[in-house]
Tab-separated table of C-alpha atoms in Angstrom:
chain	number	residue	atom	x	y	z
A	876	UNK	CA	10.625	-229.820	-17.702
A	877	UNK	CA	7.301	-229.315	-17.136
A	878	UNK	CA	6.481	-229.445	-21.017
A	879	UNK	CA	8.248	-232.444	-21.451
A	880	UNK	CA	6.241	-234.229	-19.029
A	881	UNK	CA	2.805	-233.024	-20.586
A	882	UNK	CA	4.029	-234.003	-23.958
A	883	UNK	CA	5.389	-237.264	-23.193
A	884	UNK	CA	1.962	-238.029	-21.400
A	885	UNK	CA	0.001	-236.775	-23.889
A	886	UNK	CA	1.901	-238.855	-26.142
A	887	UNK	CA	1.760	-242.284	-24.459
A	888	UNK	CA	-1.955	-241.848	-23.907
A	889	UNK	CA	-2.161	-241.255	-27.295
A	890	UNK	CA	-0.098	-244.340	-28.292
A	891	UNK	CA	-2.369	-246.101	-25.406
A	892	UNK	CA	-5.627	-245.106	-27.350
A	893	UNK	CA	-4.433	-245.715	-31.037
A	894	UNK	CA	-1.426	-247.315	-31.204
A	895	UNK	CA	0.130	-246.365	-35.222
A	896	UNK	CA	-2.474	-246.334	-38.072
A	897	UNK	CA	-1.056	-248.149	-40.905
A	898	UNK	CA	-1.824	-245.583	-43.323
A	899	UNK	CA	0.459	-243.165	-41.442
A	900	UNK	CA	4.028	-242.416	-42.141
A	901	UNK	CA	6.611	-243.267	-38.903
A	902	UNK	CA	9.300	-241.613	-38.276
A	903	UNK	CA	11.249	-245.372	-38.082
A	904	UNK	CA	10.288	-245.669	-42.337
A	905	UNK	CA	12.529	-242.162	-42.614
A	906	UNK	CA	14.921	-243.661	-40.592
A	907	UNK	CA	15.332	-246.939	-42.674
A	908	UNK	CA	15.400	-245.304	-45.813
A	909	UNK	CA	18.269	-243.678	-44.146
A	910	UNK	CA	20.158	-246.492	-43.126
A	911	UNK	CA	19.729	-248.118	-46.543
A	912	UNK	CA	21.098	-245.305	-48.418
A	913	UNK	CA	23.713	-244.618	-46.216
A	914	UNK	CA	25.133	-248.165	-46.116
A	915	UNK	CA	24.437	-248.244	-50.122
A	916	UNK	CA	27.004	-245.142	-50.343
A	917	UNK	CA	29.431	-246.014	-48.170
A	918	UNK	CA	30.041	-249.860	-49.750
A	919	UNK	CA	29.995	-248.076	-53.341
A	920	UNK	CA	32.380	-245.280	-51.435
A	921	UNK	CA	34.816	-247.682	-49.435
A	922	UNK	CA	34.639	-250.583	-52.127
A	923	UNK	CA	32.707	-252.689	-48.884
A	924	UNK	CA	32.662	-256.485	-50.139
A	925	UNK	CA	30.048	-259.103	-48.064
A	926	UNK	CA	33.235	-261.513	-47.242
A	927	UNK	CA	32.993	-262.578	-43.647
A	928	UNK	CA	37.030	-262.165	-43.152
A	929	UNK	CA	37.825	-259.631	-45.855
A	930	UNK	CA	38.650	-255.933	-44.598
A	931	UNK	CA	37.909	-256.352	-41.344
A	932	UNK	CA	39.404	-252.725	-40.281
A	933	UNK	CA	37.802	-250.848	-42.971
A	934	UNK	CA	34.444	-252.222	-42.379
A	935	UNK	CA	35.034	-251.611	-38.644
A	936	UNK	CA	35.678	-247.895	-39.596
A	937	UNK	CA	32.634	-247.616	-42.310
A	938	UNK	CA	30.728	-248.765	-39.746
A	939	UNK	CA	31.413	-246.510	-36.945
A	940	UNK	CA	31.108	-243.533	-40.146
A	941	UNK	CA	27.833	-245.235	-41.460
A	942	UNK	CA	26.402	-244.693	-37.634
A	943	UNK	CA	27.502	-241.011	-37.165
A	944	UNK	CA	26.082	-240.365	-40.244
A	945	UNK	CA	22.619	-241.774	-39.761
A	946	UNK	CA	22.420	-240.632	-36.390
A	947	UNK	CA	23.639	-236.318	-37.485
A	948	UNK	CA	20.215	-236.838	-39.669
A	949	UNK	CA	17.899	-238.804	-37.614
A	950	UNK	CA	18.592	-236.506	-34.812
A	951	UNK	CA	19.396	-233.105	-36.257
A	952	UNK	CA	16.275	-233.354	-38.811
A	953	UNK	CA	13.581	-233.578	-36.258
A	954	UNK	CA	15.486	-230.859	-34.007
A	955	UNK	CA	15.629	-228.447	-36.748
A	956	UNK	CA	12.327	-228.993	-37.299
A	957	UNK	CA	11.128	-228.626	-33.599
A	958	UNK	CA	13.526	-225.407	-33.392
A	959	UNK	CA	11.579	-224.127	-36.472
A	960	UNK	CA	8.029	-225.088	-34.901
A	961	UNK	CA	9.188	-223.320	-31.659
A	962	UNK	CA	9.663	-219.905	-33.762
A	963	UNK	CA	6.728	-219.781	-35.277
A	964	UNK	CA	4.430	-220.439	-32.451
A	965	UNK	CA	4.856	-222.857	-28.754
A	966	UNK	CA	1.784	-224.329	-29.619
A	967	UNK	CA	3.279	-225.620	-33.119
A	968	UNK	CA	6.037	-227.314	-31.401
A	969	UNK	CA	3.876	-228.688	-28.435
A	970	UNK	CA	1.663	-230.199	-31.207
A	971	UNK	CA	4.495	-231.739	-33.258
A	972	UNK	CA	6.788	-232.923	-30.107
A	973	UNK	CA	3.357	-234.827	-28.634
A	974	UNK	CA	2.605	-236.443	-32.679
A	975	UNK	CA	6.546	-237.621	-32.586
A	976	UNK	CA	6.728	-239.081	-28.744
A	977	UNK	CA	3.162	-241.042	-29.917
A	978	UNK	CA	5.075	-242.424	-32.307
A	979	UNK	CA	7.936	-243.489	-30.922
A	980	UNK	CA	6.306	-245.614	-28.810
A	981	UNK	CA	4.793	-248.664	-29.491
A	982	UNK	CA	2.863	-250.228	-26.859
A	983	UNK	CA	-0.797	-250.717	-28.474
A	984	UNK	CA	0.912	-251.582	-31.712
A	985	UNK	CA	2.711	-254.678	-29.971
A	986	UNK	CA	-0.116	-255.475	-28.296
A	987	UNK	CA	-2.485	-255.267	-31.823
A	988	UNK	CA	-0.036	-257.172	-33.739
A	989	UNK	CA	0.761	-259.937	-31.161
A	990	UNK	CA	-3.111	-260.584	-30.412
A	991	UNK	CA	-3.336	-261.170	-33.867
A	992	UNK	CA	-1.302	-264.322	-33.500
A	993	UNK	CA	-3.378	-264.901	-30.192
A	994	UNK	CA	-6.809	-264.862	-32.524
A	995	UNK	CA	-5.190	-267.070	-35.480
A	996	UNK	CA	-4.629	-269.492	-32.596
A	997	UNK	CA	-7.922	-269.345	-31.107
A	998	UNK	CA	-9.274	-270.579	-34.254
A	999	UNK	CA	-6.741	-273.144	-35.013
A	1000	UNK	CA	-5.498	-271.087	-37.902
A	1001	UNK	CA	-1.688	-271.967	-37.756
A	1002	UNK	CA	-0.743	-270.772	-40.643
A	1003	UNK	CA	-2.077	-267.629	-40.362
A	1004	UNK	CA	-0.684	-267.241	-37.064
A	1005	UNK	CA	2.681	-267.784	-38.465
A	1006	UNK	CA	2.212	-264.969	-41.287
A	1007	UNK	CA	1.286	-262.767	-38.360
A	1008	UNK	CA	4.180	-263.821	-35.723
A	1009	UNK	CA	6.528	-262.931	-38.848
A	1010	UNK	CA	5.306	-259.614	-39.447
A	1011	UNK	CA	6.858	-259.052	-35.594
A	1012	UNK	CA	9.931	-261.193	-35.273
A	1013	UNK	CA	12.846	-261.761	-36.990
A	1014	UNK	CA	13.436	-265.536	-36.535
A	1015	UNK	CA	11.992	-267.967	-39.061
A	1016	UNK	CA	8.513	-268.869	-38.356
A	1017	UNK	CA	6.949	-271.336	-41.246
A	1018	UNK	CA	7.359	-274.427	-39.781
A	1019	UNK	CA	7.102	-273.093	-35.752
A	1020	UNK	CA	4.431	-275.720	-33.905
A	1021	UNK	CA	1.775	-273.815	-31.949
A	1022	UNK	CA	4.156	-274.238	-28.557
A	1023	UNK	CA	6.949	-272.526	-30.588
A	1024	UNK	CA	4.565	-269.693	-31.851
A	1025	UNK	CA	3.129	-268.792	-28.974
A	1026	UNK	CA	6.964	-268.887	-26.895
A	1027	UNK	CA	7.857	-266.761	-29.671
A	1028	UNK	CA	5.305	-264.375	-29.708
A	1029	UNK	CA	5.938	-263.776	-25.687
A	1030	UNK	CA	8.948	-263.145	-26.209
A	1031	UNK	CA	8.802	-260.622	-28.617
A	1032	UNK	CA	6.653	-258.971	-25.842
A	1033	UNK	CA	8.965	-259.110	-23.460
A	1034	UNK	CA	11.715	-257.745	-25.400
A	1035	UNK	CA	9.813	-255.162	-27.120
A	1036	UNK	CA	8.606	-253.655	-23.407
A	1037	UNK	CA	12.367	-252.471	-23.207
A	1038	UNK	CA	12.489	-251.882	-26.588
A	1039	UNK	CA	9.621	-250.861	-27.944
A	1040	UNK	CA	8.128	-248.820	-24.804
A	1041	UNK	CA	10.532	-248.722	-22.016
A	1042	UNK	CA	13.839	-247.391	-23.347
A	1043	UNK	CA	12.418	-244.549	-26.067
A	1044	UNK	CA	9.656	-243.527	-22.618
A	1045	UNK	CA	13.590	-243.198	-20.918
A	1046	UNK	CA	15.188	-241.152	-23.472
A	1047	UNK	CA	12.616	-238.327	-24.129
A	1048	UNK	CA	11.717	-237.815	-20.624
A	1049	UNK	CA	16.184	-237.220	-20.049
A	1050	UNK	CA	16.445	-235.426	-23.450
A	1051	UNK	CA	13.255	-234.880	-24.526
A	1052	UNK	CA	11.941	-235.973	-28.352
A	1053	UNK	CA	15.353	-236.037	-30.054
A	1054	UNK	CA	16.449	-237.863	-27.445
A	1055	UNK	CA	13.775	-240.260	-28.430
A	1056	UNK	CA	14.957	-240.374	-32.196
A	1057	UNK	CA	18.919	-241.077	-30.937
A	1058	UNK	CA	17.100	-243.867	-29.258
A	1059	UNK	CA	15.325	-245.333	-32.290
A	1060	UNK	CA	17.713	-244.445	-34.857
A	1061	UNK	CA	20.649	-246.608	-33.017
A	1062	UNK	CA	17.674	-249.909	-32.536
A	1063	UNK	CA	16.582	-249.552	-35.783
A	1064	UNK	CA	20.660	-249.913	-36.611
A	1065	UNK	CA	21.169	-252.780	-34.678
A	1066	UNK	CA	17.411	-254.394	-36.172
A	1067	UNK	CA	18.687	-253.697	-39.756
A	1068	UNK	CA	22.598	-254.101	-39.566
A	1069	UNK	CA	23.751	-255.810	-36.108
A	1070	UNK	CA	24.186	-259.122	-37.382
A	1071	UNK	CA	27.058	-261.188	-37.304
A	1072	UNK	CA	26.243	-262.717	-40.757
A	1073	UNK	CA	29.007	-262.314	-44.026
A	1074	UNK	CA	27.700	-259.165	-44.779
A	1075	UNK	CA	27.127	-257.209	-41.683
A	1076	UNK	CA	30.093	-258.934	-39.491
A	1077	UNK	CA	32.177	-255.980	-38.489
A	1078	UNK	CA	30.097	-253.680	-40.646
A	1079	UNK	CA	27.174	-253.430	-38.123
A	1080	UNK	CA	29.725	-253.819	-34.697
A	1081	UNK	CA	29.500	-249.982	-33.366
A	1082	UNK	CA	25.531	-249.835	-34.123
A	1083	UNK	CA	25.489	-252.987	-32.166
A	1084	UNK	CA	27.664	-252.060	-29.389
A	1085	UNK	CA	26.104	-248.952	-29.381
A	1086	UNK	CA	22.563	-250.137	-28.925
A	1087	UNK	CA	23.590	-252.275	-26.022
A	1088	UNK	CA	24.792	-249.175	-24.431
A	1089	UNK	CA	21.983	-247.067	-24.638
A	1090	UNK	CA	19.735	-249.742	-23.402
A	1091	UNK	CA	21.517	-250.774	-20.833
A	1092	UNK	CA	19.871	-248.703	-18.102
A	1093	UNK	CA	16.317	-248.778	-19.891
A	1094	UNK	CA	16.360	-252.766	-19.900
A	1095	UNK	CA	17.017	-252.911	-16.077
A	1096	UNK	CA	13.814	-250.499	-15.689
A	1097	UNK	CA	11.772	-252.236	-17.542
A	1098	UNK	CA	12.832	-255.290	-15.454
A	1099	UNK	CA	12.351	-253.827	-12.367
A	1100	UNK	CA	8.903	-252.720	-13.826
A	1101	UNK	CA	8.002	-255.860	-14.852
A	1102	UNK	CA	8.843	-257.844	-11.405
A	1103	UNK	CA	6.802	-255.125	-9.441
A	1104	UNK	CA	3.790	-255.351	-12.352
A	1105	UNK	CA	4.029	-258.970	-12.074
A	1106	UNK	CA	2.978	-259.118	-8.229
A	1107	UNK	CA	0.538	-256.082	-9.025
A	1108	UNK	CA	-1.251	-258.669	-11.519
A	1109	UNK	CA	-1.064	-261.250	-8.892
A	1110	UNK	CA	1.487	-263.271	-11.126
A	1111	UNK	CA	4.340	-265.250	-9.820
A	1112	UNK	CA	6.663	-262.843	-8.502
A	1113	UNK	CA	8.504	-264.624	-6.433
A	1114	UNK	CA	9.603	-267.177	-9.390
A	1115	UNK	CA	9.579	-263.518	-11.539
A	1116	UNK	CA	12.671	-262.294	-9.375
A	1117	UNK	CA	13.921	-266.188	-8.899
A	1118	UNK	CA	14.288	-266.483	-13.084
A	1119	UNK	CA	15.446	-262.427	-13.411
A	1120	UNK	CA	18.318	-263.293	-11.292
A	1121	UNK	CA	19.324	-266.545	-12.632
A	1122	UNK	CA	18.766	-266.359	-16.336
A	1123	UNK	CA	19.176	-262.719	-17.028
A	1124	UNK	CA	22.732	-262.725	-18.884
A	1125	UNK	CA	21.520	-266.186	-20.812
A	1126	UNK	CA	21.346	-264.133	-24.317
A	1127	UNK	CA	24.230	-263.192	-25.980
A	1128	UNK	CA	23.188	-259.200	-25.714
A	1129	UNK	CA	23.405	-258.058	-22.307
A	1130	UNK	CA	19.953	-256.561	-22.564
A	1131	UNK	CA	17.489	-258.769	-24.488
A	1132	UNK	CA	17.131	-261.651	-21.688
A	1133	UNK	CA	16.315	-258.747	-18.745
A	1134	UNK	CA	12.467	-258.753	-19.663
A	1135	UNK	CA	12.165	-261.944	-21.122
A	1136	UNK	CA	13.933	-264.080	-17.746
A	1137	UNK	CA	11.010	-261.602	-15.519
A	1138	UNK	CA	8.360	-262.780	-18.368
A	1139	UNK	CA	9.026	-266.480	-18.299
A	1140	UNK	CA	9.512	-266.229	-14.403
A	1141	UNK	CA	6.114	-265.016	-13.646
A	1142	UNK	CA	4.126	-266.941	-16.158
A	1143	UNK	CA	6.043	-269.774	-14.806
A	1144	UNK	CA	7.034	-271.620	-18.245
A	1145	UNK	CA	10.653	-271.826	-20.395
A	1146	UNK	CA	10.998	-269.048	-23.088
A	1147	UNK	CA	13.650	-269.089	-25.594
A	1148	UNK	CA	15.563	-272.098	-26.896
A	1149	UNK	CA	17.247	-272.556	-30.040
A	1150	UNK	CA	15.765	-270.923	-33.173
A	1151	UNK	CA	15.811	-270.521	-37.150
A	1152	UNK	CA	17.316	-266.942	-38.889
A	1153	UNK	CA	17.083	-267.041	-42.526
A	1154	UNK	CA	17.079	-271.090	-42.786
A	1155	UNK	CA	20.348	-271.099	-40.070
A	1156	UNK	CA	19.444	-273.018	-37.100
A	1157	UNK	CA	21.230	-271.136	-33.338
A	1158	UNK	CA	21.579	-272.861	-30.529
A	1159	UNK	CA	20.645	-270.591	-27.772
A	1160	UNK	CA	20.010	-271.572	-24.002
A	1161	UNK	CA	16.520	-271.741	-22.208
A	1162	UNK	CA	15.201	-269.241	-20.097
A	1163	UNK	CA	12.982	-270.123	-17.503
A	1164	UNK	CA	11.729	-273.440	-16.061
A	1165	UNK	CA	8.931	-275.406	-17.228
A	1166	UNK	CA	6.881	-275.345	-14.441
A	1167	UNK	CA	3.865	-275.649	-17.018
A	1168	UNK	CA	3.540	-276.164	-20.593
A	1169	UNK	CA	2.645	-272.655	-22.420
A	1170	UNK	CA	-1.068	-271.972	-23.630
A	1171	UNK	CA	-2.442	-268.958	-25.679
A	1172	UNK	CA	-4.078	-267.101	-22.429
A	1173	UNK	CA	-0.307	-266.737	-22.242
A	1174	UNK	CA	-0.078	-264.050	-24.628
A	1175	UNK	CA	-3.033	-262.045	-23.346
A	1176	UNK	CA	-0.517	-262.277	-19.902
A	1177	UNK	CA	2.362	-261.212	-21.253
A	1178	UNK	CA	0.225	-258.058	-22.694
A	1179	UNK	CA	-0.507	-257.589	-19.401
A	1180	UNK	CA	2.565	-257.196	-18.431
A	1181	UNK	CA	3.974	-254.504	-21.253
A	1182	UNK	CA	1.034	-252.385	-20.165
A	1183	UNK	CA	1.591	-252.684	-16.467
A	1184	UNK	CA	5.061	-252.006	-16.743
A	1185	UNK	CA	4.787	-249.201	-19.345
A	1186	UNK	CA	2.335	-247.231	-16.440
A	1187	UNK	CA	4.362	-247.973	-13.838
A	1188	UNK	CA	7.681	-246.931	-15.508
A	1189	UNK	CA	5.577	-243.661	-16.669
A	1190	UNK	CA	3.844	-242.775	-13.412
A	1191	UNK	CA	7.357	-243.421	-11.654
A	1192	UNK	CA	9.472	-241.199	-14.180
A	1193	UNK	CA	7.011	-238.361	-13.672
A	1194	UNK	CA	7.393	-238.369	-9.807
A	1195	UNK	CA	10.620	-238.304	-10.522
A	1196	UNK	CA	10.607	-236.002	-12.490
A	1197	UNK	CA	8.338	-233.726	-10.353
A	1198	UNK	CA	10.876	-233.761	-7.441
A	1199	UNK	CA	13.756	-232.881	-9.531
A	1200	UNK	CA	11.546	-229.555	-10.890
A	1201	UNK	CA	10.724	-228.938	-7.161
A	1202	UNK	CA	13.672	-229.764	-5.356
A	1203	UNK	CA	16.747	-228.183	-8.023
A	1204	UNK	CA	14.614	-225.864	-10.023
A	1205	UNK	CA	12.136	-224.399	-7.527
């Protein structure tokens, strides 16, 4: 257990100081690839056609197949691998384990790619800021006002501190770093195939249901991080725990609107709304109140945030961690 902690440490500072180099293959790439080629077998395999209503059980079961599948190589490549490091020499697999956990994390990434839509704002650049809020959400962004940019880059933020940071962090200090890759290969799922659009309806239900499981527990952290990082900051934490409470169950995922309602509480402005996906408009509720209208400081807060929260959660599961060692382990 000890090991684990120095790796996932060495690994966050790591992902603290660095964030991912473009130029640098992540592990999430493999994963896609997987996904794709799974999926791409299974419809030629099962016959799979895109019609919303048509073979509703057999996508149901494809789906559940196409998930096992992904998941036996996402997982079991990088443990064979690790298993193999560990044979030839600790320090191989210390070295590897510490490169993987900095990548599964992606704290300075979110915050590099999201103050890049900060900067195109600071200099009026709209466009640009759109072309750089699209490279990090999935919504539509080309015709988003400067309000609807900068609510939509928060939000991303507060999302991605569960997702991004908060729930991998979770996973490979329980199970270590395959623990970590269960984790991203089941988001990266539900990001690629959890929509409930002709061709993924049914097809993409157990990655879906599956991701809302596994981040079920790391969401609530997060939030709990979040409210306590919020009055650390000397943000609104008061309104922070007023909005979690209220708002939290206002997304149709159990576990996106747990960062977002703490987000919008203590910056004290409305987050979410309804919103464009691939030229469809969705009517989605509000979260937060409008105490003020939002401004692109904003962004820099919500940044402040994901890195206050991704410390505390750290420093906490450590202790944590610590005690267990002591206490059970001697």
């Amino acid at each position: 257990m000890i090991n684990r902690m120095i790796i996932v440490c060495v690994g966050f500072l790591t992902d603290l100081c660095f964030g991912d180099p473009h130029r640098m293959w992540h592990p999430v790439q493999g994963i896609g690839y997987c996904i794709t080629v799974t999926e791409r077998v299974l419809r030629a395999i099962f016959h799979i056609r895109e019609e919303r209503e048509a073979d509703k059980n057999k996508k149901r079961m494809v789906g559940v197949l196409l998930v096992l599948l992904v998941l036996s190589l996402s997982v079991g490549i990088p443990a064979g691998l690790l298993f193999l490091a560990g044979k030839i020499h600790p320090g191989f697999y210390s070295i590897l384990a510490c490169i993987w956990c900095y990548q599964l994390l992606a704290m300075k990434s979110l915050k590099k790619e999201s103050m890049k839509v900060y900067t195109a704002l600071e200099r009026g650049e709209l466009q640009q800021a759109r072309g750089a809020l699209s490279m990090i959400v999935g919504r539509d962004t080309q015709e988003l006002s400067k309000e609807g940019i900068i609510k939509a880059t928060i939000e991303t933020i507060a999302e991605n501190t569960s997702d991004g940071v908060i729930a991998p962090l979770f996973y490979m200090m329980m199970f270590g770093i395959p623990g970590g890759f269960l984790y991203k290969a089941v988001n990266t799922m539900d990001s690629m195939i959890g929509y409930r659009n002709d061709r993924y309806c049914y097809l993409g239900t157990a990655a879906a249901k599956l991701d809302d499981i596994l981040t079920y527990i790391p969401a609530r952290i997060a939030a709990m991080g979040m409210i306590l990082s919020s009055f650390l900051l000397g943000m609104d934490a008061k309104q922070a725990v007023k909005i979690y409470k209220r708002d939290r169950y206002r997304h149709a995922s159990p576990n996106s609107a747990q960062t977002e309602a703490v987000c919008a509480g203590a910056l004290s402005v409305q987050l979410a709304g309804d919103a464009y996906y691939f030229g469809i408009l969705y009517q989605k509720p509000t979260i937060g109140d409008a105490k003020r209208t939002v401004e692109t400081e904003d962004i820099r807060r919500a940044n402040r945030l994901l890195y206050a929260t991704s410390v505390l959660v750290l420093m906490t599961g450590i202790l944590l961690m610590l005690f267990i060692d002591i206490v059970y382990i001697g």
